[in-house]
Every structure is written in C-alpha cells, then in structure tokens.
Short mmCIF file of C-alpha atoms and ligand atoms in Angstrom, two decimals:
data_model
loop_
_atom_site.label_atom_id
_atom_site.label_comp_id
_atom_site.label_asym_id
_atom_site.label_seq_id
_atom_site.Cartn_x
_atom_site.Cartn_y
_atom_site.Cartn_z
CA UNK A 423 51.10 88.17 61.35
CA UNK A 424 52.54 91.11 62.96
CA UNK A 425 53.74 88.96 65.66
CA UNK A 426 55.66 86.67 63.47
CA UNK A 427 57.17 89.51 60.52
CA UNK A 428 60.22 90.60 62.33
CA UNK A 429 61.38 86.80 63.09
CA UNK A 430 60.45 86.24 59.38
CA UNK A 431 62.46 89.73 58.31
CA UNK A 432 65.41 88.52 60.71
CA UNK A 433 66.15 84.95 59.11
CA UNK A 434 65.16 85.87 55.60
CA UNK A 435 68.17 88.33 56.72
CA UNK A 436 70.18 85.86 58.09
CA UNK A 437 69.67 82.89 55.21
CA UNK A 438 68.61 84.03 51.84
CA UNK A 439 68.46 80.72 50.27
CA UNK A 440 68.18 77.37 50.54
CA UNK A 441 71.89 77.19 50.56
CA UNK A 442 72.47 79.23 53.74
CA UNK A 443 69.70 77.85 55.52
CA UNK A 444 71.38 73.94 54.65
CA UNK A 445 74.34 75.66 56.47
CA UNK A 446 73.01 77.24 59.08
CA UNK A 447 73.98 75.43 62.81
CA UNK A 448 71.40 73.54 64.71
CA UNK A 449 71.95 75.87 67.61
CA UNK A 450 71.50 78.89 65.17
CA UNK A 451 67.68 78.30 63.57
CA UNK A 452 66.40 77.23 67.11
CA UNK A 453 67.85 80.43 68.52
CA UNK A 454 66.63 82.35 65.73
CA UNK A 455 63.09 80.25 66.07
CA UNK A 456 62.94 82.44 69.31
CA UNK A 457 59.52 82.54 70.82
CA UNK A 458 57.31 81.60 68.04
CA UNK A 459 56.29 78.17 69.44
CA UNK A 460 56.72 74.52 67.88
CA UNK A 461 60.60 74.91 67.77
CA UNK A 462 60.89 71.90 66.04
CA UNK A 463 59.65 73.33 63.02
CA UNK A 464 62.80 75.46 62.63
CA UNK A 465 65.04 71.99 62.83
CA UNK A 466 62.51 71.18 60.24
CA UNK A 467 63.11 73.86 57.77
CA UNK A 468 66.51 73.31 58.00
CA UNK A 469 66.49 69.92 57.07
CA UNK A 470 63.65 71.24 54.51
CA UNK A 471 66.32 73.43 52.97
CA UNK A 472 69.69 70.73 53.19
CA UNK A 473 67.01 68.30 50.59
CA UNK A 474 66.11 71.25 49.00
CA UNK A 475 70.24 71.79 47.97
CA UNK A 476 70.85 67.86 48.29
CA UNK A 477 68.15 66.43 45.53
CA UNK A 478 67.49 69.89 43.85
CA UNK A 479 69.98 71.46 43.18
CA UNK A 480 69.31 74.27 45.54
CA UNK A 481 66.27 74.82 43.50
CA UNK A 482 62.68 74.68 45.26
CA UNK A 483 60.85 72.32 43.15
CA UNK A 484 58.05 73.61 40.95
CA UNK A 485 55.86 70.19 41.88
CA UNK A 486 52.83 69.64 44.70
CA UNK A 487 54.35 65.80 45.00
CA UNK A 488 57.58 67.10 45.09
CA UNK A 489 57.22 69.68 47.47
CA UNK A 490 54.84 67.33 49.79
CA UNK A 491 58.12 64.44 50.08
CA UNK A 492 60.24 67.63 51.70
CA UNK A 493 60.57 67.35 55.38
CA UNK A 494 58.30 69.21 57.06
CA UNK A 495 56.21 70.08 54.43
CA UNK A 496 52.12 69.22 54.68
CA UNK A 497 49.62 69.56 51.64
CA UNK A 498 48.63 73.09 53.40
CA UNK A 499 52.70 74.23 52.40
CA UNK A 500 52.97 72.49 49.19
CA UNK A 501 49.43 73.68 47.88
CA UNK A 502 50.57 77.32 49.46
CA UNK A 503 54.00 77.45 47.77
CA UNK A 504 52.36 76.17 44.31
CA UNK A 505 49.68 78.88 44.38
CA UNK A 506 51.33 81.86 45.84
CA UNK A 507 54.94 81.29 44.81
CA UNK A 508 54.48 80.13 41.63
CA UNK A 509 50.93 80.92 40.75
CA UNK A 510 49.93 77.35 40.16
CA UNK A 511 46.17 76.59 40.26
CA UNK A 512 46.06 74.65 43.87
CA UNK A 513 43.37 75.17 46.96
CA UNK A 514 44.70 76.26 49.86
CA UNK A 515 42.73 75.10 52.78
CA UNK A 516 43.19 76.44 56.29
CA UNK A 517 40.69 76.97 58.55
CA UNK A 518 39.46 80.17 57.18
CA UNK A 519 39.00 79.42 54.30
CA UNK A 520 37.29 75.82 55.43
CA UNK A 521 34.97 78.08 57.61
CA UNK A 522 34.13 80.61 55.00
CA UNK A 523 33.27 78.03 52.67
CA UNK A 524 31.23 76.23 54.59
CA UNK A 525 28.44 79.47 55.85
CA UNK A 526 28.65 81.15 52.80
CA UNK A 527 28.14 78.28 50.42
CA UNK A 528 26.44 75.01 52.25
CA UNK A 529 25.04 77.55 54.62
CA UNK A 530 26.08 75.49 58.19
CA UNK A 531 28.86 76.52 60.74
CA UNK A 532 32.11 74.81 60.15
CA UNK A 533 32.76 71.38 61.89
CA UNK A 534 36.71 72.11 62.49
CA UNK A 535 38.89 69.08 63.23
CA UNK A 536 41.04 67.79 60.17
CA UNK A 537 39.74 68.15 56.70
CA UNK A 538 38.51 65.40 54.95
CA UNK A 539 39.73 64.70 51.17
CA UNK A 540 36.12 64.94 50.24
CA UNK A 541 36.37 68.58 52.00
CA UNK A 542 39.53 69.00 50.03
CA UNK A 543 38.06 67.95 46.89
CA UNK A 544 34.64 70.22 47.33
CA UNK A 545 37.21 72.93 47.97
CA UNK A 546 39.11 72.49 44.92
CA UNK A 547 35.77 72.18 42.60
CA UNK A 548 35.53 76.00 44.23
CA UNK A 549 38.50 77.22 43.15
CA UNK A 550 38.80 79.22 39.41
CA UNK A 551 39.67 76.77 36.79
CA UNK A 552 42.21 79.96 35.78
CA UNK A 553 45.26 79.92 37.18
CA UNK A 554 45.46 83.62 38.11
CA UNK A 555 42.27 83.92 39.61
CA UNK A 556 42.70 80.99 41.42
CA UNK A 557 45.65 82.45 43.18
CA UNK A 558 43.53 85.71 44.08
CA UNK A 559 40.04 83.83 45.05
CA UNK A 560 42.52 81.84 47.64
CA UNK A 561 44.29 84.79 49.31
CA UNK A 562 40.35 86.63 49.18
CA UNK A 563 39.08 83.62 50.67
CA UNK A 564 41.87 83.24 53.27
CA UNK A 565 41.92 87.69 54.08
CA UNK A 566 38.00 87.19 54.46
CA UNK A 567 37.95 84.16 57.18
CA UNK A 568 41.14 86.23 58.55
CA UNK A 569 39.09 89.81 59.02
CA UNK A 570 35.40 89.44 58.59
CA UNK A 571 34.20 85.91 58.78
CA UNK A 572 35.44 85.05 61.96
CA UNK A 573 34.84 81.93 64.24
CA UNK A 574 32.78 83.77 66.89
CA UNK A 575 32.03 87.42 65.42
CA UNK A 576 31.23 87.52 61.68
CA UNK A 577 30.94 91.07 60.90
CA UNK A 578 28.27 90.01 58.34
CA UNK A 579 26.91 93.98 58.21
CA UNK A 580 30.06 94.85 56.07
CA UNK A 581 31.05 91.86 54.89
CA UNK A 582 31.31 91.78 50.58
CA UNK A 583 29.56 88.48 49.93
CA UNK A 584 26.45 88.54 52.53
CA UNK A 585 24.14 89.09 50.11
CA UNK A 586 24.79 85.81 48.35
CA UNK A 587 26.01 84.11 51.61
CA UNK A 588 23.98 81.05 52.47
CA UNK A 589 24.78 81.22 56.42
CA UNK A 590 23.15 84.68 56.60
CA UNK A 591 20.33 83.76 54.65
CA UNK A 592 19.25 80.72 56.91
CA UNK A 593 19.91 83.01 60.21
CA UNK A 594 23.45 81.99 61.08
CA UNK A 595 22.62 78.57 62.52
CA UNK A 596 24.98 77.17 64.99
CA UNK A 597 27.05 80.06 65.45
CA UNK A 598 30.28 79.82 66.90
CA UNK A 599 29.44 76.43 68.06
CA UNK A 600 31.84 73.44 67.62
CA UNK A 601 34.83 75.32 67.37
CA UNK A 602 37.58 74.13 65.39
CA UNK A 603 39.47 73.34 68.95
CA UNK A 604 39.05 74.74 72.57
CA UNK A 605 42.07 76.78 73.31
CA UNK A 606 44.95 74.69 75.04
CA UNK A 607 45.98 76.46 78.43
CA UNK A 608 49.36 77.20 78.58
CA UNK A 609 50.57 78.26 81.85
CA UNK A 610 51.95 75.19 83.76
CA UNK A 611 52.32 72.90 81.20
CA UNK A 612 55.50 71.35 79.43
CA UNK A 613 54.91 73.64 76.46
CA UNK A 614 55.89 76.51 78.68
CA UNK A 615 58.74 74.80 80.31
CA UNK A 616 60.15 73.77 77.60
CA UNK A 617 59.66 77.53 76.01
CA UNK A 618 61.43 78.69 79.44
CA UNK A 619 64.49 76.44 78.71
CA UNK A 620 64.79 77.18 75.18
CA UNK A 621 64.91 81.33 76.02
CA UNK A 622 67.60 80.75 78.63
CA UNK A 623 69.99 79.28 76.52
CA UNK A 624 69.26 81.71 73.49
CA UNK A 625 70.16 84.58 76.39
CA UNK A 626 73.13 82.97 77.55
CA UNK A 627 74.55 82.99 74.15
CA UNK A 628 76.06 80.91 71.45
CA UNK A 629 77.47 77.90 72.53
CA UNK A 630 77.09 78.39 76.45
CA UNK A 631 76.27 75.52 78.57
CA UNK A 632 74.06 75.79 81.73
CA UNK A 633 74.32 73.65 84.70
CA UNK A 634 72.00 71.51 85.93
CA UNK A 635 71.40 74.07 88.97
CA UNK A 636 71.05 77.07 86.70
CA UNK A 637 68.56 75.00 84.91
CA UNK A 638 66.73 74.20 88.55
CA UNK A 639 66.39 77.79 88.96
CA UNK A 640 64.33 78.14 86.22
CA UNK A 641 61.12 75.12 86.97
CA UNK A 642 59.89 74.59 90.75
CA UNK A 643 58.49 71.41 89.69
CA UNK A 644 61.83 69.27 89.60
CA UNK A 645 59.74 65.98 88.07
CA UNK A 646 58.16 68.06 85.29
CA UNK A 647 61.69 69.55 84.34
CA UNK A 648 63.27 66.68 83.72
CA UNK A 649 60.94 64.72 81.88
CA UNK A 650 60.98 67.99 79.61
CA UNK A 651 65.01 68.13 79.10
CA UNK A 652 64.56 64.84 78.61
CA UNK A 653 62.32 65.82 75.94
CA UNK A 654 63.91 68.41 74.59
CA UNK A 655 66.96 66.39 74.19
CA UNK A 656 65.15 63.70 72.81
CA UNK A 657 63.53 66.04 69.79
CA UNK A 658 67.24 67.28 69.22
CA UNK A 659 66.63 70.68 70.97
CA UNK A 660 68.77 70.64 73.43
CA UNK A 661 71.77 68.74 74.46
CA UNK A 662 71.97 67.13 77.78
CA UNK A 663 75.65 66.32 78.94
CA UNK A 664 77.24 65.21 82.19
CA UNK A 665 75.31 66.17 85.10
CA UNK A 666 72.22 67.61 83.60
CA UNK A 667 73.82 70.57 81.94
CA UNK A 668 72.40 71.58 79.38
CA UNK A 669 73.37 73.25 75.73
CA UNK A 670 71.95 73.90 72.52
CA UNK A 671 72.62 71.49 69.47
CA UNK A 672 75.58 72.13 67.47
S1 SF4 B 1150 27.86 87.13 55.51
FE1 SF4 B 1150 28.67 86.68 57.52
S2 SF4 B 1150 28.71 84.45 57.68
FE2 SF4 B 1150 28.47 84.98 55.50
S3 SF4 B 1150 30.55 84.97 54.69
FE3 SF4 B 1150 30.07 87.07 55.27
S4 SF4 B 1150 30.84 87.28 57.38
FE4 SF4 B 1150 30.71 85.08 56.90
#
C-alpha cells in the first residue's frame, strides 16, 4: 500500500476523471505506471476510462455487469467499486479474505489458486444481507487477512475472532502449506528486462527515442532482449522503428 500511494496520489493528480484519463497519451500513463509492475494495466485503465466517457457519458456506471464489460475490469474490480464506491452489497474476494474465511469458518488452510463460483457463492452467503455492514464486514475481512491472519504467521494470540475461529480450535492444521503460489523469481527473467526498458525511456523523457545500441547497453543477453522489444512492442508498450530504436507509444 505504501509502496503504491504516491503513484496513486500522482495520477489522481494528473487525471481527475474519466475524461482526462480518456485523454491522457499512451506514452503518458505508461510513464506515469512507473515501476509498479504489469504496465499493461495502465494502457488498460486508459482504455477503461475512453468507454467509461464513450458509452457513459463520463459517468462510472452504478452496475456489477456493467462495470465487469469495461476493459480491464475483473469481478474482483467490479464487486470492489460496487461495495466500496458505492456501498452496494457485493463480496469482495481476494486472497485474504478467501484465506480468512476458510480457517476461521470451515476450519482448513486455504487451497489458493483461482476461486471457484461455488467459493464465490459460499462467500457471498457470508456477507451481511445489509448493505452497510456488508461494506464494513468486507474491508474487516480484507484488513484482518492483510495484518493478522496471514499466509505463514497468523498472529492468532491477538487476533479479534480466535475465540470463535474454527482453524484455532482444530490446532491450525496444514499451516502455511499449499500456498496460494510460490513466489516467481525475478532477477533474470523478461519481467525485469522488460521493467529495465520501460525505466529508460521514462528517464530519457517525453517523446525521446533510443537507439538500438543504447538499448544494447542496457541487456547482456542480446537473444532475450529482443524477443522482449519484440514483446513490448507487440503489447503496445513500446514502439520499435527503423533499426531497433526504440520509443514509447504516442
Ligand atoms: S485465530 Fe488465527 S487462524 Fe483464526 S482467523 Fe484469527 S489469525 Fe486467523
């Protein structure tokens, strides 16, 4: 959270509304992504924004279907936007609160992976039928798989619910086993290239254009550099021109 605030402080800064944002240059948003990861998500919000304006009115819309046809947007986004944007009774389900749910109530260590609709439909059986408390059990749920019941160290001692937490009862089985997915390594792989790419061109500045050996510079592994311009380009990224150089999108 505290990782991600000042990018969120910086565009909220930068485009208010849905209206900026639909304005906003390619080259802009994926500059202004800066290192949060999965910069295709910022291409995504700004085609997210240009429907929001183009079939909308410039008005988010107020519906889970609605928001789920948006580009970009899951049922984890349209159930959060109905529930904490416009208090709407919908179940937010994330893997905290998937986890949580699973020790404190069926008492057994969370399976991870994707959730099932049944899991989405136990979930929502959970949830308050009233609409307020709905939205507050799903940001309690969500705070509590955040801060207490975590994946490997459940600080059960001080945790609020343990005395009516099934888990605890039936001696934590499983613990921490099965996580939800073994963390990917990083270092070396195309994620990071294309992350070191991505940085140069935000430092060299709007609408600069590096050349293919600038680019070199950057990536020993000539093979593995290409194939990721190539990928870069191909997600809309970047844009490779004559001889390699690279830019961002306009
Ligand atoms: S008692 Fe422990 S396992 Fe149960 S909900 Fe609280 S932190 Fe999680």
């Amino acid at each position: 959270m505290q990782r991600v605030l000042p990018y969120w402080t910086a565009w909220m800064r930068a485009w208010p509304t849905p209206e900026a944002l639909a304005e906003a240059t390619a080259a802009e948003v994926i500059a202004a992504w800066g290192r949060l990861g999965y910069p295709r998500r910022s291409l995504r919000l700004r085609e997210c924004a240009q429907s929001v304006c183009k079939d909308w009115g410039g008005e988010v819309p107020h519906d889970y279907d609605d928001l789920l046809a948006l580009p970009g947007v899951g049922d984890y986004t349209a159930s959060a936007v109905m529930s904490f944007a416009f208090g709407e009774r919908a179940a937010v389900v994330d893997t905290n609160v998937r986890r949580v749910l699973a020790r404190a109530i069926e008492g057994r260590e969370s399976l991870g992976g994707a959730a099932r609709v049944s899991e989405r439909r136990r979930i929502d059986e959970y949830l308050p039928a009233d609409k307020q408390q709905s939205v507050v059990w799903n940001q309690s749920v969500m705070e509590l798989g955040a801060v207490v019941c975590t994946a490997v160290h459940p600080a059960c001692d001080t945790c609020p619910i343990a005395s009516e937490c099934a888990f605890l009862a039936a001696g934590r089985p499983g613990l921490g086993e099965r996580r939800t997915r073994p963390r990917q390594r990083f270092v070396g792989t195309d994620r990071q290239v294309r992350g070191i790419v991505l940085k140069a061109l935000r430092e060299a500045g709007p609408g600069a254009r590096l050349e293919y050996r600038q680019v070199s510079a950057l990536w020993q592994d000539a093979v593995q550099l290409d194939s990721c311009l190539a990928s870069l380009d191909e997600d809309g990224l970047i844009v490779l021109g004559l001889g390699k150089s690279v830019s961002l999108p306009v």
